[in-house]
PDB file of C-alpha atoms in Angstrom:
ATOM      1  CA  MET Q 297      87.478  61.511 122.047  1.00  0.00           C
ATOM      2  CA  THR Q 298      86.811  63.897 124.834  1.00  0.00           C
ATOM      3  CA  ALA Q 299      89.173  66.454 125.290  1.00  0.00           C
ATOM      4  CA  CYS Q 300      88.887  70.201 126.601  1.00  0.00           C
ATOM      5  CA  LEU Q 301      89.079  72.327 123.876  1.00  0.00           C
ATOM      6  CA  PRO Q 302      90.709  75.127 124.863  1.00  0.00           C
ATOM      7  CA  ASP Q 303      94.064  73.014 125.750  1.00  0.00           C
ATOM      8  CA  CYS Q 304      93.606  71.652 122.406  1.00  0.00           C
ATOM      9  CA  SER Q 305      96.406  72.372 119.542  1.00  0.00           C
ATOM     10  CA  ASP Q 306      95.126  73.570 116.399  1.00  0.00           C
ATOM     11  CA  GLY Q 307      95.762  70.450 114.747  1.00  0.00           C
ATOM     12  CA  GLU Q 308      94.012  68.607 117.540  1.00  0.00           C
ATOM     13  CA  LEU Q 309      90.706  71.058 116.798  1.00  0.00           C
ATOM     14  CA  ALA Q 310      91.079  70.626 113.510  1.00  0.00           C
ATOM     15  CA  ALA Q 311      90.880  66.722 113.509  1.00  0.00           C
ATOM     16  CA  LEU Q 312      88.026  66.739 115.972  1.00  0.00           C
ATOM     17  CA  ALA Q 313      86.137  69.092 113.686  1.00  0.00           C
ATOM     18  CA  LEU Q 314      86.750  67.002 110.829  1.00  0.00           C
ATOM     19  CA  GLY Q 315      85.422  64.144 113.169  1.00  0.00           C
ATOM     20  CA  GLY Q 316      82.010  66.157 113.167  1.00  0.00           C
ATOM     21  CA  ARG Q 317      82.864  67.980 116.463  1.00  0.00           C
ATOM     22  CA  GLN Q 318      81.475  71.564 115.923  1.00  0.00           C
ATOM     23  CA  ALA Q 319      82.288  72.918 119.063  1.00  0.00           C
ATOM     24  CA  ALA Q 320      86.037  71.917 117.746  1.00  0.00           C
ATOM     25  CA  TYR Q 321      86.171  74.162 114.929  1.00  0.00           C
ATOM     26  CA  GLY Q 322      83.901  76.896 116.802  1.00  0.00           C
ATOM     27  CA  GLU Q 323      86.970  77.068 119.015  1.00  0.00           C
ATOM     28  CA  LEU Q 324      89.614  77.899 116.392  1.00  0.00           C
ATOM     29  CA  VAL Q 325      87.323  80.533 115.053  1.00  0.00           C
ATOM     30  CA  ARG Q 326      87.164  81.915 118.484  1.00  0.00           C
ATOM     31  CA  ARG Q 327      91.035  81.461 118.944  1.00  0.00           C
ATOM     32  CA  HIS Q 328      91.958  83.285 115.669  1.00  0.00           C
ATOM     33  CA  GLN Q 329      89.169  85.657 114.871  1.00  0.00           C
ATOM     34  CA  GLY Q 330      90.868  88.833 116.223  1.00  0.00           C
ATOM     35  CA  TRP Q 331      94.002  88.640 113.686  1.00  0.00           C
ATOM     36  CA  VAL Q 332      91.859  87.257 111.027  1.00  0.00           C
ATOM     37  CA  HIS Q 333      89.326  90.416 111.282  1.00  0.00           C
ATOM     38  CA  ARG Q 334      92.625  92.680 111.584  1.00  0.00           C
ATOM     39  CA  LEU Q 335      94.399  91.333 108.510  1.00  0.00           C
ATOM     40  CA  VAL Q 336      90.740  91.370 106.457  1.00  0.00           C
ATOM     41  CA  ARG Q 337      90.179  95.183 107.917  1.00  0.00           C
ATOM     42  CA  SER Q 338      93.722  96.277 106.831  1.00  0.00           C
ATOM     43  CA  HIS Q 339      92.850  94.988 103.156  1.00  0.00           C
ATOM     44  CA  VAL Q 340      89.263  96.070 102.878  1.00  0.00           C
ATOM     45  CA  GLY Q 341      88.969  98.584 104.958  1.00  0.00           C
ATOM     46  CA  ASN Q 342      85.570  99.069 105.316  1.00  0.00           C
ATOM     47  CA  ARG Q 343      84.327  97.545 108.704  1.00  0.00           C
ATOM     48  CA  ASP Q 344      80.940  95.875 107.573  1.00  0.00           C
ATOM     49  CA  GLU Q 345      82.865  94.511 104.395  1.00  0.00           C
ATOM     50  CA  ALA Q 346      85.538  93.084 106.807  1.00  0.00           C
ATOM     51  CA  LEU Q 347      83.148  91.145 108.873  1.00  0.00           C
ATOM     52  CA  ASP Q 348      81.619  89.451 105.840  1.00  0.00           C
ATOM     53  CA  VAL Q 349      85.162  88.632 104.509  1.00  0.00           C
ATOM     54  CA  THR Q 350      86.304  87.385 107.766  1.00  0.00           C
ATOM     55  CA  GLN Q 351      82.978  85.403 108.130  1.00  0.00           C
ATOM     56  CA  ALA Q 352      83.799  83.922 104.353  1.00  0.00           C
ATOM     57  CA  SER Q 353      87.220  83.246 105.065  1.00  0.00           C
ATOM     58  CA  PHE Q 354      86.094  80.953 108.018  1.00  0.00           C
ATOM     59  CA  VAL Q 355      83.627  79.223 105.629  1.00  0.00           C
ATOM     60  CA  ALA Q 356      86.203  78.643 103.301  1.00  0.00           C
ATOM     61  CA  ALA Q 357      88.576  77.463 105.649  1.00  0.00           C
ATOM     62  CA  PHE Q 358      86.097  74.757 107.133  1.00  0.00           C
ATOM     63  CA  ALA Q 359      85.485  73.652 103.439  1.00  0.00           C
ATOM     64  CA  ALA Q 360      89.037  73.181 103.151  1.00  0.00           C
ATOM     65  CA  LEU Q 361      89.986  71.724 106.557  1.00  0.00           C
ATOM     66  CA  ASN Q 362      90.880  68.372 105.192  1.00  0.00           C
ATOM     67  CA  ARG Q 363      93.580  69.921 103.275  1.00  0.00           C
ATOM     68  CA  TYR Q 364      95.033  71.565 106.490  1.00  0.00           C
ATOM     69  CA  ASP Q 365      98.429  69.852 107.641  1.00  0.00           C
ATOM     70  CA  ALA Q 366      98.480  69.499 111.281  1.00  0.00           C
ATOM     71  CA  ALA Q 367     102.315  69.621 110.938  1.00  0.00           C
ATOM     72  CA  ARG Q 368     102.316  73.227 109.919  1.00  0.00           C
ATOM     73  CA  PRO Q 369     100.951  76.397 111.660  1.00  0.00           C
ATOM     74  CA  PHE Q 370      97.299  77.010 111.245  1.00  0.00           C
ATOM     75  CA  GLN Q 371      97.754  80.579 111.180  1.00  0.00           C
ATOM     76  CA  VAL Q 372      99.947  80.247 108.050  1.00  0.00           C
ATOM     77  CA  TRP Q 373      97.482  78.211 106.293  1.00  0.00           C
ATOM     78  CA  MET Q 374      94.400  80.606 107.359  1.00  0.00           C
ATOM     79  CA  SER Q 375      96.499  83.511 106.414  1.00  0.00           C
ATOM     80  CA  ARG Q 376      96.459  82.235 103.033  1.00  0.00           C
ATOM     81  CA  ILE Q 377      92.967  81.529 102.752  1.00  0.00           C
ATOM     82  CA  VAL Q 378      92.190  85.050 103.929  1.00  0.00           C
ATOM     83  CA  ILE Q 379      94.570  86.803 101.325  1.00  0.00           C
ATOM     84  CA  ASN Q 380      92.789  84.921  98.825  1.00  0.00           C
ATOM     85  CA  LYS Q 381      88.969  85.643 100.104  1.00  0.00           C
ATOM     86  CA  CYS Q 382      90.601  89.347 100.117  1.00  0.00           C
ATOM     87  CA  HIS Q 383      91.568  89.528  96.694  1.00  0.00           C
ATOM     88  CA  ASP Q 384      88.367  88.054  95.649  1.00  0.00           C
ATOM     89  CA  TRP Q 385      86.662  91.009  97.392  1.00  0.00           C
ATOM     90  CA  ARG Q 386      88.676  93.165  95.838  1.00  0.00           C
ATOM     91  CA  ARG Q 387      87.689  91.598  92.338  1.00  0.00           C
ATOM     92  CA  ARG Q 388      83.990  91.284  93.164  1.00  0.00           C
ATOM     93  CA  ARG Q 389      84.243  95.189  94.068  1.00  0.00           C
ATOM     94  CA  ALA Q 390      85.952  96.313  90.719  1.00  0.00           C
ATOM     95  CA  VAL Q 391      83.378  94.078  88.852  1.00  0.00           C
ATOM     96  CA  ARG Q 392      80.469  96.212  90.934  1.00  0.00           C
ATOM     97  CA  ASN Q 393      82.195  99.740  90.365  1.00  0.00           C
ATOM     98  CA  PHE Q 394      82.581  99.056  86.559  1.00  0.00           C
ATOM     99  CA  PHE Q 395      78.946  98.569  86.510  1.00  0.00           C
ATOM    100  CA  SER Q 396      77.846 101.143  88.786  1.00  0.00           C
ATOM    101  CA  MET Q 397      79.820 103.757  86.317  1.00  0.00           C
ATOM    102  CA  ALA Q 398      77.864 102.507  83.308  1.00  0.00           C
ATOM    103  CA  LEU Q 399      74.751 104.750  84.451  1.00  0.00           C
ATOM    104  CA  PRO Q 400      72.855 106.707  81.875  1.00  0.00           C
ATOM    105  CA  LEU Q 401      74.287 110.140  81.620  1.00  0.00           C
ATOM    106  CA  GLY Q 402      70.896 111.411  82.936  1.00  0.00           C
ATOM    107  CA  GLU Q 403      71.378 109.396  86.143  1.00  0.00           C
ATOM    108  CA  ALA Q 404      75.228 110.264  86.462  1.00  0.00           C
ATOM    109  CA  ASP Q 405      74.501 113.292  88.716  1.00  0.00           C
ATOM    110  CA  ASP Q 406      73.372 110.939  91.348  1.00  0.00           C
ATOM    111  CA  VAL Q 407      76.629 108.977  91.687  1.00  0.00           C
ATOM    112  CA  ALA Q 408      78.910 110.710  94.268  1.00  0.00           C
ATOM    113  CA  ASP Q 409      82.696 110.591  94.673  1.00  0.00           C
ATOM    114  CA  GLU Q 410      83.130 109.327  97.908  1.00  0.00           C
ATOM    115  CA  ALA Q 411      87.250 111.071  97.895  1.00  0.00           C
ATOM    116  CA  PRO Q 412      87.688 113.696 100.273  1.00  0.00           C
ATOM    117  CA  LEU Q 413      88.281 117.094  99.230  1.00  0.00           C
ATOM    118  CA  PRO Q 414      91.947 118.145  99.935  1.00  0.00           C
ATOM    119  CA  ASP Q 415      90.772 120.901 102.512  1.00  0.00           C
ATOM    120  CA  GLN Q 416      89.201 118.487 104.306  1.00  0.00           C
ATOM    121  CA  ALA Q 417      92.338 116.231 104.911  1.00  0.00           C
ATOM    122  CA  ILE Q 418      92.720 117.526 108.638  1.00  0.00           C
ATOM    123  CA  GLY Q 419      93.417 115.138 111.863  1.00  0.00           C
ATOM    124  CA  ALA Q 420      94.657 112.313 112.661  1.00  0.00           C
ATOM    125  CA  GLU Q 421      91.423 110.183 111.610  1.00  0.00           C
ATOM    126  CA  GLN Q 422      91.462 111.704 108.231  1.00  0.00           C
ATOM    127  CA  GLN Q 423      95.175 110.763 107.650  1.00  0.00           C
ATOM    128  CA  LEU Q 424      94.531 107.538 108.410  1.00  0.00           C
ATOM    129  CA  ALA Q 425      91.714 107.112 106.103  1.00  0.00           C
ATOM    130  CA  GLU Q 426      94.119 108.445 103.180  1.00  0.00           C
ATOM    131  CA  ALA Q 427      96.897 105.767 104.355  1.00  0.00           C
ATOM    132  CA  MET Q 428      94.244 103.156 104.307  1.00  0.00           C
ATOM    133  CA  LYS Q 429      93.257 104.251 100.736  1.00  0.00           C
ATOM    134  CA  ALA Q 430      96.706 104.500  99.522  1.00  0.00           C
ATOM    135  CA  ILE Q 431      97.617 101.039 101.166  1.00  0.00           C
ATOM    136  CA  ALA Q 432      94.341  99.634  99.254  1.00  0.00           C
ATOM    137  CA  ALA Q 433      95.736 100.893  96.039  1.00  0.00           C
ATOM    138  CA  LEU Q 434      99.040  98.940  96.119  1.00  0.00           C
ATOM    139  CA  PRO Q 435      99.400  96.106  93.763  1.00  0.00           C
ATOM    140  CA  ALA Q 436      98.440  93.147  95.773  1.00  0.00           C
ATOM    141  CA  SER Q 437     102.056  91.740  96.097  1.00  0.00           C
ATOM    142  CA  LEU Q 438     103.398  94.729  97.509  1.00  0.00           C
ATOM    143  CA  LYS Q 439     100.091  95.347  99.911  1.00  0.00           C
ATOM    144  CA  ASP Q 440     100.135  91.403 101.310  1.00  0.00           C
ATOM    145  CA  THR Q 441     103.677  91.999 102.169  1.00  0.00           C
ATOM    146  CA  LEU Q 442     103.149  95.382 103.705  1.00  0.00           C
ATOM    147  CA  ILE Q 443     100.176  94.252 105.661  1.00  0.00           C
ATOM    148  CA  LEU Q 444     101.423  91.048 107.032  1.00  0.00           C
ATOM    149  CA  ARG Q 445     105.218  92.893 108.154  1.00  0.00           C
ATOM    150  CA  THR Q 446     103.872  95.804 109.458  1.00  0.00           C
ATOM    151  CA  ILE Q 447     100.092  95.900 110.229  1.00  0.00           C
ATOM    152  CA  ASP Q 448      99.869  92.251 111.232  1.00  0.00           C
ATOM    153  CA  GLU Q 449     103.551  92.293 112.682  1.00  0.00           C
ATOM    154  CA  LYS Q 450     104.647  88.693 111.181  1.00  0.00           C
ATOM    155  CA  SER Q 451     108.361  88.056 111.093  1.00  0.00           C
ATOM    156  CA  GLU Q 452     109.974  87.938 107.739  1.00  0.00           C
ATOM    157  CA  ALA Q 453     110.375  84.110 107.683  1.00  0.00           C
ATOM    158  CA  GLU Q 454     106.511  83.922 108.514  1.00  0.00           C
ATOM    159  CA  THR Q 455     105.378  86.700 105.773  1.00  0.00           C
ATOM    160  CA  ALA Q 456     107.520  84.377 103.079  1.00  0.00           C
ATOM    161  CA  GLU Q 457     106.015  81.320 104.220  1.00  0.00           C
ATOM    162  CA  ILE Q 458     102.505  82.477 104.030  1.00  0.00           C
ATOM    163  CA  LEU Q 459     103.090  84.160 100.662  1.00  0.00           C
ATOM    164  CA  GLY Q 460     105.086  81.450  99.720  1.00  0.00           C
ATOM    165  CA  ILE Q 461     108.068  83.521  98.632  1.00  0.00           C
ATOM    166  CA  SER Q 462     111.612  83.812  99.667  1.00  0.00           C
ATOM    167  CA  GLN Q 463     112.651  86.278 102.573  1.00  0.00           C
ATOM    168  CA  LYS Q 464     114.521  88.184 100.262  1.00  0.00           C
ATOM    169  CA  ALA Q 465     111.312  88.595  97.886  1.00  0.00           C
ATOM    170  CA  VAL Q 466     109.766  89.681 101.332  1.00  0.00           C
ATOM    171  CA  GLU Q 467     112.581  92.331 102.021  1.00  0.00           C
ATOM    172  CA  THR Q 468     112.501  93.811  98.309  1.00  0.00           C
ATOM    173  CA  ARG Q 469     108.503  93.751  98.113  1.00  0.00           C
ATOM    174  CA  LEU Q 470     108.597  95.641 101.860  1.00  0.00           C
ATOM    175  CA  TYR Q 471     111.108  98.039 100.598  1.00  0.00           C
ATOM    176  CA  ARG Q 472     109.203  98.882  97.389  1.00  0.00           C
ATOM    177  CA  ALA Q 473     105.675  99.126  98.954  1.00  0.00           C
ATOM    178  CA  ARG Q 474     106.858 101.617 101.360  1.00  0.00           C
ATOM    179  CA  ALA Q 475     108.465 103.744  98.713  1.00  0.00           C
ATOM    180  CA  ARG Q 476     105.313 103.539  96.433  1.00  0.00           C
ATOM    181  CA  LEU Q 477     103.465 104.501  99.796  1.00  0.00           C
ATOM    182  CA  ALA Q 478     105.450 107.566 100.617  1.00  0.00           C
ATOM    183  CA  GLU Q 479     105.180 108.486  97.075  1.00  0.00           C
ATOM    184  CA  MET Q 480     101.325 108.023  96.858  1.00  0.00           C
ATOM    185  CA  LEU Q 481     101.178 110.188 100.417  1.00  0.00           C
ATOM    186  CA  LYS Q 482     103.098 113.189  99.339  1.00  0.00           C
ATOM    187  CA  LYS Q 483     100.458 113.741  96.679  1.00  0.00           C
ATOM    188  CA  VAL Q 484      97.752 113.817  99.279  1.00  0.00           C
TER     189      VAL Q 484
END
């Protein structure tokens, strides 16, 4: 089957990739890497680690490509994989942080607190960093909803489909996420 890859639908590209045409998966990556990276960056915050999680997401998607239903939007299917990879990253980071705290007391002086001092919270860049930190501290269910609706600009229906919840649950979680975020940012 010869096809002009940019003209193919996501489902056709997935079928071609499953058939062994690597360029077809490359086209899927090219087509979706921008929004995937934005979604990951919103979860992870760190640019370098976001690149790693983005790459891991596409590797996982390729491994699971035989489970993709071409009748459904690729972006919805891929979003679920990306969010799961972000959750995996967060769990691994929590374990690393736990073990990094378990230093002998004599070495604890070398561990720096990366949180900015309150008097350094000046300017738009600092405010953005504080907001991203507050978003990262939200529970996963609230954070996923907030990121998909506000940062990734998904509709309520798309967010509900990606997360596998009702649209009413999306509304409720978004309300709770915004309220908790406002409360957290007041303390900063």
